[in-house]
mmCIF file of C-alpha atoms in Angstrom:
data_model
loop_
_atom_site.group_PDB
_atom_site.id
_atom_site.type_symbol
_atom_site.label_atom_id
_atom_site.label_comp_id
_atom_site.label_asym_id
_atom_site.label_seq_id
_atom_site.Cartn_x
_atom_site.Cartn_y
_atom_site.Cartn_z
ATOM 1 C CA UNK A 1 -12.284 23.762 10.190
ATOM 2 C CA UNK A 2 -11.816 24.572 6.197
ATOM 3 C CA UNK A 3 -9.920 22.424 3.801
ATOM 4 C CA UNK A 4 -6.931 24.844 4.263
ATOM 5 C CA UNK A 5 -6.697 24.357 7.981
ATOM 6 C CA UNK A 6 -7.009 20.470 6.973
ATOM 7 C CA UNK A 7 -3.788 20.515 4.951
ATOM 8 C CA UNK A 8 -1.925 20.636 7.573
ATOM 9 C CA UNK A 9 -0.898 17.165 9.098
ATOM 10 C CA UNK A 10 -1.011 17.401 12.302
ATOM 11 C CA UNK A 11 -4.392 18.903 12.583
ATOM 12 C CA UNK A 12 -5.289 16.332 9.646
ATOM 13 C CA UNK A 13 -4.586 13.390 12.703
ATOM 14 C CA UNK A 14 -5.930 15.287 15.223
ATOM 15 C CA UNK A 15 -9.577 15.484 13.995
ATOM 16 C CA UNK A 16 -8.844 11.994 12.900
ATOM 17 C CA UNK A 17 -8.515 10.350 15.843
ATOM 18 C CA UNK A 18 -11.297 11.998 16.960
ATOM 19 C CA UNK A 19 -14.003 10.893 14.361
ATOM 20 C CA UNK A 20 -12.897 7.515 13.804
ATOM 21 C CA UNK A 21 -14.087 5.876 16.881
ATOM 22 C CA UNK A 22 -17.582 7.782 16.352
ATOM 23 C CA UNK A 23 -17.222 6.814 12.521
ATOM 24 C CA UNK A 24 -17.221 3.252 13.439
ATOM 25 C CA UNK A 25 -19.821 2.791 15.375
ATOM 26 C CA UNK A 26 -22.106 4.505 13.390
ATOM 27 C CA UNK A 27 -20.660 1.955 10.865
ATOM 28 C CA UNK A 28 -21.603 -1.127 12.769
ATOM 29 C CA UNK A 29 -25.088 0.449 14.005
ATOM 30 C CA UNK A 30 -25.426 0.930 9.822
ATOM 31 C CA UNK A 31 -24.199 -2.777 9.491
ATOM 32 C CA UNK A 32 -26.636 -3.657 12.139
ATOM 33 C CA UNK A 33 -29.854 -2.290 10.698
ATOM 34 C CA UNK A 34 -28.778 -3.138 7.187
ATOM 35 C CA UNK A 35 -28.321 -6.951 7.888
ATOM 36 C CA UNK A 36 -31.986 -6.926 9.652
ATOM 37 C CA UNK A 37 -33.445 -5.278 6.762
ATOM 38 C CA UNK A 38 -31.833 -7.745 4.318
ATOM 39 C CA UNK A 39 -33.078 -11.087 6.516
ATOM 40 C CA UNK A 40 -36.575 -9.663 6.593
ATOM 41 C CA UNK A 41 -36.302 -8.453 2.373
ATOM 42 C CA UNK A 42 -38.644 -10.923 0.267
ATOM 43 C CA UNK A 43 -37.522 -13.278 -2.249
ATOM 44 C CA UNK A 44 -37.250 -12.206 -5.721
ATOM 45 C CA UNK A 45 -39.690 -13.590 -8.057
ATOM 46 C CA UNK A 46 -37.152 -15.005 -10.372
ATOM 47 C CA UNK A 47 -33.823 -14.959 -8.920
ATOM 48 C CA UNK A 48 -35.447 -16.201 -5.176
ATOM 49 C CA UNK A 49 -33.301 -15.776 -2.242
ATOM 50 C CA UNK A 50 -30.351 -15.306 -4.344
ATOM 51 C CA UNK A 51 -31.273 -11.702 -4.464
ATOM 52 C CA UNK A 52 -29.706 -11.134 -1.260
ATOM 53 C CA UNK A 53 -26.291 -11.373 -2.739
ATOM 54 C CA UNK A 54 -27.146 -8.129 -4.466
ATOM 55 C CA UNK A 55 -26.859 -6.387 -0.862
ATOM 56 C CA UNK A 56 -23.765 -7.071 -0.958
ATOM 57 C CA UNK A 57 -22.919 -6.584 -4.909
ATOM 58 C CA UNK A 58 -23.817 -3.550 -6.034
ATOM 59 C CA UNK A 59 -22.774 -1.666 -2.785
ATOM 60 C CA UNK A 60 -19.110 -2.928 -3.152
ATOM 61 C CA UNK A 61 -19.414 -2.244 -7.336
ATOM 62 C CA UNK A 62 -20.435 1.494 -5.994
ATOM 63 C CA UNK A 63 -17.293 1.544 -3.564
ATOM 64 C CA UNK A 64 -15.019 0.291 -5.605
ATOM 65 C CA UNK A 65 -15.630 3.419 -8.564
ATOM 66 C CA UNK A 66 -16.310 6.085 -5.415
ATOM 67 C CA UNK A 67 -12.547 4.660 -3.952
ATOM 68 C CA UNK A 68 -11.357 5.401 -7.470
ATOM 69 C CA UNK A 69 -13.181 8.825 -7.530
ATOM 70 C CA UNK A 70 -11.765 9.606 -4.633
ATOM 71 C CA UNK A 71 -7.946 9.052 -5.824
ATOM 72 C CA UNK A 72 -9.015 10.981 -9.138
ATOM 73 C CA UNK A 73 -9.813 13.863 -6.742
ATOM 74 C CA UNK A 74 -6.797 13.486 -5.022
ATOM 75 C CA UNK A 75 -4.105 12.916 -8.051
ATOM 76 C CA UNK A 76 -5.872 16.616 -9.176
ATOM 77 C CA UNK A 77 -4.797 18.085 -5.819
ATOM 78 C CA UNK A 78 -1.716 16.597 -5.904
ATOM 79 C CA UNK A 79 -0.797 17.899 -9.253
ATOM 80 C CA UNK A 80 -2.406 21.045 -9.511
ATOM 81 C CA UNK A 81 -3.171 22.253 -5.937
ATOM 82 C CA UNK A 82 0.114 20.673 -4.349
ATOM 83 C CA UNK A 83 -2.308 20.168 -1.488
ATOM 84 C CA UNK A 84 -0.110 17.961 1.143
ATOM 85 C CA UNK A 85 -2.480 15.120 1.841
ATOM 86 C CA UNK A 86 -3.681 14.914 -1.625
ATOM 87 C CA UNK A 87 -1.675 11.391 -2.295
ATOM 88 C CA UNK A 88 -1.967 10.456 1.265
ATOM 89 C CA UNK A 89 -5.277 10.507 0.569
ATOM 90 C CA UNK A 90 -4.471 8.733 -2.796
ATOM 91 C CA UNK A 91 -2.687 6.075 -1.599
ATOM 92 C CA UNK A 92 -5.081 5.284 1.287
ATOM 93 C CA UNK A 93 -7.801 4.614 -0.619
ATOM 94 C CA UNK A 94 -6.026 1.927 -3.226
ATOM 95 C CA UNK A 95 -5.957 -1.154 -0.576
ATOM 96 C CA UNK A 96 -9.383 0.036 0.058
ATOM 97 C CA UNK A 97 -10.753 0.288 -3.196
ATOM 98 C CA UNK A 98 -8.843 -2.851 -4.636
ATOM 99 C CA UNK A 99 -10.587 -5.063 -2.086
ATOM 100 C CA UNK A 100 -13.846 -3.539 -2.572
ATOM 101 C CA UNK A 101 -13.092 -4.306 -6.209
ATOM 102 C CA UNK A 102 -12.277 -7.563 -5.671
ATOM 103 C CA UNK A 103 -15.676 -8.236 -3.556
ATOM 104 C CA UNK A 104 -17.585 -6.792 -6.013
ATOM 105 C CA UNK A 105 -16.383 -9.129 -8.428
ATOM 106 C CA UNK A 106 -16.147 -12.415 -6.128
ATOM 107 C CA UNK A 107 -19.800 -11.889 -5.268
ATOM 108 C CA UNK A 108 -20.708 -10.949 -8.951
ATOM 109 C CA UNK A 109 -19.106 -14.628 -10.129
ATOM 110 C CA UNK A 110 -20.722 -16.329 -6.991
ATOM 111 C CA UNK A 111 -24.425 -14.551 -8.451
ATOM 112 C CA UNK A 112 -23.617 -15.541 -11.825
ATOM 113 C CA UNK A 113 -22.872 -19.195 -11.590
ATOM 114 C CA UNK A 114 -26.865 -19.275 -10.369
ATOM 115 C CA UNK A 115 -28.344 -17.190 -12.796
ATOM 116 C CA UNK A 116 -26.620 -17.007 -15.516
ATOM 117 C CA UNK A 117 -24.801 -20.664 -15.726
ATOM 118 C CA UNK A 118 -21.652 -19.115 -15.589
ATOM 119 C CA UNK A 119 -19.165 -17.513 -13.086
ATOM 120 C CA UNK A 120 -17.512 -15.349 -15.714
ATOM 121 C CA UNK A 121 -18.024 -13.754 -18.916
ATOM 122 C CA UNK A 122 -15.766 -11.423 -20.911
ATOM 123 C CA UNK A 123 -18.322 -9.348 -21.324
ATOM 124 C CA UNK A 124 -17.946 -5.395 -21.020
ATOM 125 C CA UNK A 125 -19.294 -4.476 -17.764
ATOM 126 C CA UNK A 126 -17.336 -7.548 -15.898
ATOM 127 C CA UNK A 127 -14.227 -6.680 -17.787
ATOM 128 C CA UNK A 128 -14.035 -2.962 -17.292
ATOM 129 C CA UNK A 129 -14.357 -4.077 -13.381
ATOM 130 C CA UNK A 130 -11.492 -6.369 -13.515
ATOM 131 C CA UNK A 131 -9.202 -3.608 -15.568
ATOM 132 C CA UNK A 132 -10.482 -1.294 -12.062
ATOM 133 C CA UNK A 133 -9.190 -3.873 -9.911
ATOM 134 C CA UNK A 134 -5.511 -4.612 -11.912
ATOM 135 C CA UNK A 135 -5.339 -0.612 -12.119
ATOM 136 C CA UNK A 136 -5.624 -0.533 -8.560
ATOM 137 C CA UNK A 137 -2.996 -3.656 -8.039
ATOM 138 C CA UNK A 138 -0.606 -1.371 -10.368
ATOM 139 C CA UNK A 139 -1.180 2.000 -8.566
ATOM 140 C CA UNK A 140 -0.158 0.258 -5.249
ATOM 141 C CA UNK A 141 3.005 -1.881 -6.882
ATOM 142 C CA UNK A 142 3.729 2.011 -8.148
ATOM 143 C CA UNK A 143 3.830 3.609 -4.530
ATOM 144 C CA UNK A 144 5.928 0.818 -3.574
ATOM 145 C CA UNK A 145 8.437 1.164 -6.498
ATOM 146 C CA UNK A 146 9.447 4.599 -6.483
ATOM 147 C CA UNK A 147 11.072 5.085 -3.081
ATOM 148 C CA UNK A 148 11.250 9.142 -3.297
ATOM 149 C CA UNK A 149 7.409 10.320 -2.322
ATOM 150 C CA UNK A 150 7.034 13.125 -4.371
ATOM 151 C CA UNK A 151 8.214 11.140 -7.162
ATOM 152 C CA UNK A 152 5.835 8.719 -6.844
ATOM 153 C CA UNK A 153 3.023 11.096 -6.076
ATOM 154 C CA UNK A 154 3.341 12.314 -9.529
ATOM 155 C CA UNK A 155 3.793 9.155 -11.428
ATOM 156 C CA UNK A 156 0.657 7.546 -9.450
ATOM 157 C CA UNK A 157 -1.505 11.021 -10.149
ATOM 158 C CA UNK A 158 -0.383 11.518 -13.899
ATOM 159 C CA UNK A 159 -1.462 7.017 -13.924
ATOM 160 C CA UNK A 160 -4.662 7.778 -11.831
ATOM 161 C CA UNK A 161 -5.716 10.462 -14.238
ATOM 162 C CA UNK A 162 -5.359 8.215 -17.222
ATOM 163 C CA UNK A 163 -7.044 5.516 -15.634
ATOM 164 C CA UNK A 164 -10.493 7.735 -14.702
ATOM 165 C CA UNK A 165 -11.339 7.165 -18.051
ATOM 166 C CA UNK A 166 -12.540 3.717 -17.057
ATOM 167 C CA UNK A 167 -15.039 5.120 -14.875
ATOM 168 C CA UNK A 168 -17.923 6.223 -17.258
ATOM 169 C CA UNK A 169 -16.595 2.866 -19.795
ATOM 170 C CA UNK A 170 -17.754 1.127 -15.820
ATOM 171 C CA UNK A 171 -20.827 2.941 -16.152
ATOM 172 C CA UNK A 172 -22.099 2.971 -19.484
ATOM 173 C CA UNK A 173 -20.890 -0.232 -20.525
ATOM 174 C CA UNK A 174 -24.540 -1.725 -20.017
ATOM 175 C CA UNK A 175 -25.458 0.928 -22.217
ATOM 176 C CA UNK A 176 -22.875 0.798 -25.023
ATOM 177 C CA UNK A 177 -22.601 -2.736 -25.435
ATOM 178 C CA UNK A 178 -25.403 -5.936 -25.937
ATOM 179 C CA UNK A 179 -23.672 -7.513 -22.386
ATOM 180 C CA UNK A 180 -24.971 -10.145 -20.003
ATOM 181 C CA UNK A 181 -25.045 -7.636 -17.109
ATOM 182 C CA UNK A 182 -28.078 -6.046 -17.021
ATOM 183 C CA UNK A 183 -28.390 -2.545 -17.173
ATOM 184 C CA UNK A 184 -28.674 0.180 -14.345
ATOM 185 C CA UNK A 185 -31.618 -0.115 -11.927
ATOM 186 C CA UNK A 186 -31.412 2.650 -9.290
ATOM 187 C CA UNK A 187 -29.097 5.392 -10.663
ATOM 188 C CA UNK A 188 -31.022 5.989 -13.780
ATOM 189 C CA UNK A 189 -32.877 8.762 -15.681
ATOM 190 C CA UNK A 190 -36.704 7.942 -14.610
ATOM 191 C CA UNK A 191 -35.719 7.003 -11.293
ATOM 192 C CA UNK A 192 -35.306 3.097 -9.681
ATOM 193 C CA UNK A 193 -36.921 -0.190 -11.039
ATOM 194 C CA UNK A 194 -36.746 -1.783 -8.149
ATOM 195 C CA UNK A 195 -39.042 -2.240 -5.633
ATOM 196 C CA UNK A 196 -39.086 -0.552 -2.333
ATOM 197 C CA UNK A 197 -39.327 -3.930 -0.429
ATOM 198 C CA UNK A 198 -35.613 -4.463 -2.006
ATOM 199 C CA UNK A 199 -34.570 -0.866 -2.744
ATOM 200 C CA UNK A 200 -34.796 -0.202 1.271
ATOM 201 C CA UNK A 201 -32.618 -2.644 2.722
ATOM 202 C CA UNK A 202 -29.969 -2.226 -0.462
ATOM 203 C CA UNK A 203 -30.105 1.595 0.391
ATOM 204 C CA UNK A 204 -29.154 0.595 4.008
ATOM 205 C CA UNK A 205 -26.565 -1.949 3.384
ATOM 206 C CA UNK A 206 -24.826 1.068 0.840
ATOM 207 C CA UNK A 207 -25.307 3.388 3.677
ATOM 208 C CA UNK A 208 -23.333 0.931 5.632
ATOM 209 C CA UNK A 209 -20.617 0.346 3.336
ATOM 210 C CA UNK A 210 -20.248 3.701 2.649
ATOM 211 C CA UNK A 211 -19.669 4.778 6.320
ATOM 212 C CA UNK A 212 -16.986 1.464 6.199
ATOM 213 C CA UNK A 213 -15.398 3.178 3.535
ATOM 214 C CA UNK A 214 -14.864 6.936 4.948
ATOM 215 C CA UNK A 215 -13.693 5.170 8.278
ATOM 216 C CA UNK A 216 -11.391 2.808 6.438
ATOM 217 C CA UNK A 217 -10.145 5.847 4.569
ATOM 218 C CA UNK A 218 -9.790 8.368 7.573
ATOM 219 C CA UNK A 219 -7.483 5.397 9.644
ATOM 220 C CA UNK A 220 -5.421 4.478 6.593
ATOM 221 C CA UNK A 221 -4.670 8.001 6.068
ATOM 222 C CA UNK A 222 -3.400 8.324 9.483
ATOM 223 C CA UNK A 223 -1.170 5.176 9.554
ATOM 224 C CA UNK A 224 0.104 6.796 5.728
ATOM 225 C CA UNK A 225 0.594 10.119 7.624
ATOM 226 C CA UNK A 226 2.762 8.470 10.775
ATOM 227 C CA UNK A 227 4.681 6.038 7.867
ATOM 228 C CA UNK A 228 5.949 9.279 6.540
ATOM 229 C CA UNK A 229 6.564 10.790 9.677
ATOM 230 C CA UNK A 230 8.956 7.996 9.998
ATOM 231 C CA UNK A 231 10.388 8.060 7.282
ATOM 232 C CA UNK A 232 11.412 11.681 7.504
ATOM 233 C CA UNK A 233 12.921 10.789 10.919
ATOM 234 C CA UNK A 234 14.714 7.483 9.628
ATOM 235 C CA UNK A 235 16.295 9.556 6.852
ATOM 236 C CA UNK A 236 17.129 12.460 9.446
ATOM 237 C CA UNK A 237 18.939 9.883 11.781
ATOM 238 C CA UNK A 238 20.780 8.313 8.720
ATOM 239 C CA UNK A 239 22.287 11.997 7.898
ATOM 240 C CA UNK A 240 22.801 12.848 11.119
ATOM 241 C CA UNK A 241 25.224 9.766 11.574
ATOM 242 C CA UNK A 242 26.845 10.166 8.635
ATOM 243 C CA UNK B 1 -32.946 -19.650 10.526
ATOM 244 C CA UNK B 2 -33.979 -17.919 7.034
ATOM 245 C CA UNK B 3 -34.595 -20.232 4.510
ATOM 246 C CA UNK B 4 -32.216 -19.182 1.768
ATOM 247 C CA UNK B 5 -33.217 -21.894 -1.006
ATOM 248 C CA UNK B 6 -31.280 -24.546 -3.436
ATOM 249 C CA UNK B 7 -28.472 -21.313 -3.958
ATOM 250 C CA UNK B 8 -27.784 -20.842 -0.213
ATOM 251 C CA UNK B 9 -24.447 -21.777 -0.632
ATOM 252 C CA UNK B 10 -23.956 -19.079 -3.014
ATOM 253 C CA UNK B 11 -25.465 -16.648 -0.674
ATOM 254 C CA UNK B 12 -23.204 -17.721 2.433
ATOM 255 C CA UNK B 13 -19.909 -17.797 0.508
ATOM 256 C CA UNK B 14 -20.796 -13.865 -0.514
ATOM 257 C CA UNK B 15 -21.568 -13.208 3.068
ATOM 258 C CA UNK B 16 -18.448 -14.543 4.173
ATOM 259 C CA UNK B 17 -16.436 -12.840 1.397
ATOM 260 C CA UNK B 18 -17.806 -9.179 2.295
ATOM 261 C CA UNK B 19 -17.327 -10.376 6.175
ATOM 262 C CA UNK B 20 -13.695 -11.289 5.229
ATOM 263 C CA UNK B 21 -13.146 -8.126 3.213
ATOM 264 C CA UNK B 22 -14.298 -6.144 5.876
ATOM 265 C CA UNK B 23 -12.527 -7.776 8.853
ATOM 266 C CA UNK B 24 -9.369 -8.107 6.777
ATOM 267 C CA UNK B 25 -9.240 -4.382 5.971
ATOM 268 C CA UNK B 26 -10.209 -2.878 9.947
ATOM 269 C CA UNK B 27 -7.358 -5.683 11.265
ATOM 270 C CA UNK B 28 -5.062 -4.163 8.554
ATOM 271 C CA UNK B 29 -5.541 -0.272 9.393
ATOM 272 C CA UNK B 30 -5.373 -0.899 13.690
ATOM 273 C CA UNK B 31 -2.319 -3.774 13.367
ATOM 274 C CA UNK B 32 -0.402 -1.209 11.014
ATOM 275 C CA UNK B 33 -1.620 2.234 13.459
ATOM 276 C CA UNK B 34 -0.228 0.105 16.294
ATOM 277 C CA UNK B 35 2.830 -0.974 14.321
ATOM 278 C CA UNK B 36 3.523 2.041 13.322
ATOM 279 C CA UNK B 37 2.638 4.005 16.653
ATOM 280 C CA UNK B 38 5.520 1.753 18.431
ATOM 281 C CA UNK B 39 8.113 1.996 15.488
ATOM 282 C CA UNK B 40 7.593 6.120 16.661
ATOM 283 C CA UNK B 41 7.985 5.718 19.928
ATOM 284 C CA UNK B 42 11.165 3.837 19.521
ATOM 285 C CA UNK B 43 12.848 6.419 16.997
ATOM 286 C CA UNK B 44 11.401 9.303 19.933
ATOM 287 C CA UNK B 45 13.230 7.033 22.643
ATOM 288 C CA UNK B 46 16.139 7.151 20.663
ATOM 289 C CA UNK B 47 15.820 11.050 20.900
ATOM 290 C CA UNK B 48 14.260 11.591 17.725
ATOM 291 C CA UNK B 49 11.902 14.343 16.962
ATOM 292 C CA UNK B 50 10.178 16.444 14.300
ATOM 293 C CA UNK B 51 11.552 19.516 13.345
ATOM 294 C CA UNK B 52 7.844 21.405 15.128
ATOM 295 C CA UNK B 53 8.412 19.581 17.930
ATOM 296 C CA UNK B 54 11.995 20.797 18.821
ATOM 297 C CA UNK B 55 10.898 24.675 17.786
ATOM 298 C CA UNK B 56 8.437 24.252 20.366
ATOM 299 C CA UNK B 57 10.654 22.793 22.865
ATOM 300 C CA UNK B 58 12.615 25.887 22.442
ATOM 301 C CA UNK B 59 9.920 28.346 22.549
ATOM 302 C CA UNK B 60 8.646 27.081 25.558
ATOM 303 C CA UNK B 61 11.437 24.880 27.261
ATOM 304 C CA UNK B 62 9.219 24.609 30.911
ATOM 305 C CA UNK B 63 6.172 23.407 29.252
ATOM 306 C CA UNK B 64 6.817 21.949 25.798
ATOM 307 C CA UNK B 65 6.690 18.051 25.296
ATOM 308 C CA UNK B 66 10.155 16.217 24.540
ATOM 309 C CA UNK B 67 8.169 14.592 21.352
ATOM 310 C CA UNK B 68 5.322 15.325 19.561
ATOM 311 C CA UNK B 69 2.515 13.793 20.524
ATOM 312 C CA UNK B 70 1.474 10.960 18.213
ATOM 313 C CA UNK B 71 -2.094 12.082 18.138
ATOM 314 C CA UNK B 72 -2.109 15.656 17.491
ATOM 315 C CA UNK B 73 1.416 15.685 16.172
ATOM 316 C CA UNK B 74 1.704 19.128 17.839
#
């Protein structure tokens, strides 16, 4: 099936509903294996067990910038291609991506009080991460403003757009700024510092969260596609009984 | 039980946070699908259909569904 045949809706739901059920279980198998690996991962030999909350960190950090890449992908095709699912695809992932956000940064504070003495700093990393997460609070208070879709589709795209640029400031904050984060230790030129014992089970658990994600995705997109579908039918009833 | 040291309750609390996150989100997409799934049916009771639906119905009067079906839409 090519990504033409996919624009269409209905076809859209139908392969849908048939990959979600296998998408989720793969997810919990994922889950499965990556919580094994992570009880049987070794202390670290200066944060100690407190290392395990990085299974959980980074992977939701990643998903909450690939939920965001995602809707950057999407406000393109809704602005430039026209494609039809484009801000169904858009809108899907912003509950997604917010709460991923929001992990990301619970678990971040609940490392830091340990090792760093603090839950919170303003420093650039943490704060580019919490301007993600009240971009993603705004996107979905836009959607739910503008009442007209195709308005809204083009407000949230033209917003999404402007708000990518947070993406690489995410990124390369460690980099641009003296911050209390420390810098990147998989994704980097020269390959991981971490050690396979560690890098293993934290490739797993982002496996797992990653699968969450696309199956997350794939079912909100569906409910966004039968929301419209209702909407077109409330507003054909209301004409029809005028 | 895995020792998790003087920072275990650090460790649970993010455990339970992803747990919740992930729960919260799966019981959000299947309560809305199923909300959503009955708020269709009722507007199909009421003998409301998609434009594709009622073409079909008319090319094919014998064999053609009343209402589209949810999961292919067809």
């Amino acid at each position: 099936m090519s990504l033409a045949e996919l624009a269409n809706p209905s076809r859209f739901l139908a392969l849908a509903g048939r990959l979600i059920p296998w998408l989720a279980g793969i997810t919990a198998l994922l889950f499965a294996a990556g919580l094994v690996l992570v009880a049987r991962s070794p202390a670290d030999y200066l944060q100690g067990e407190t290392v395990k909350i990085m299974y959980i960190h980074v992977p939701a950090a990643w998903l909450s910038m690939l939920a965001y890449g995602v809707m950057a992908v999407s406000a393109l095709g809704t602005l430039v291609w026209r494609h039809p699912l484009a801000d169904v695809a858009a809108r899907a992932a912003a509950p997604i991506g917010a709460t991923f956000t929001a992990l990301a940064l619970i678990t971040g504070s609940l490392w830091g009080r340990p090792m760093w003495g603090t839950y919170w700093e303003w420093d650039a990393r943490l704060t580019s991460v919490l301007v993600l997460f009240i971009m993603y609070l705004g996107l979905i208070a836009l959607w739910r403003t503008i009442e007209d879709p195709t308005r809204a589709a083009r407000a949230a795209a033209i917003l999404i757009l402007v708000g990518s640029v947070n993406l690489p400031v995410i990124k390369f904050s460690v980099d641009w700024w003296n911050t209390l984060h420390q810098p990147a230790s998989v994704f980097r030129v020269g390959g991981p510092t971490i050690d396979a014992a560690m890098l293993v089970p934290l490739g797993a658990m982002a496996l797992a969260f990653t699968a969450l994600l696309l199956t997350l995705h794939l079912a909100a997109m569906r409910n966004e596609i039968l929301r419209r579908r209702i909407r077109a039918l409330g507003l054909t009833a209301a004409g029809a009984a005028r | 039980m895995i020792a998790l040291g003087p920072y275990a309750g650090f460790i649970l609390l993010s455990y339970a946070a992803a747990a919740l996150a992930a729960l919260g989100l799966t019981l959000w997409v299947v309560l809305d699908h199923r909300r959503l799934l009955k708020t269709m049916a009722a507007l199909e009771a009421r003998g409301l259909t998609r434009r594709s639906a009622r073409a079909a119905a008319r090319l094919a009067p014998e064999t053609a569904p009343t209402a589209p079906s949810l999961e292919t839409g067809a």
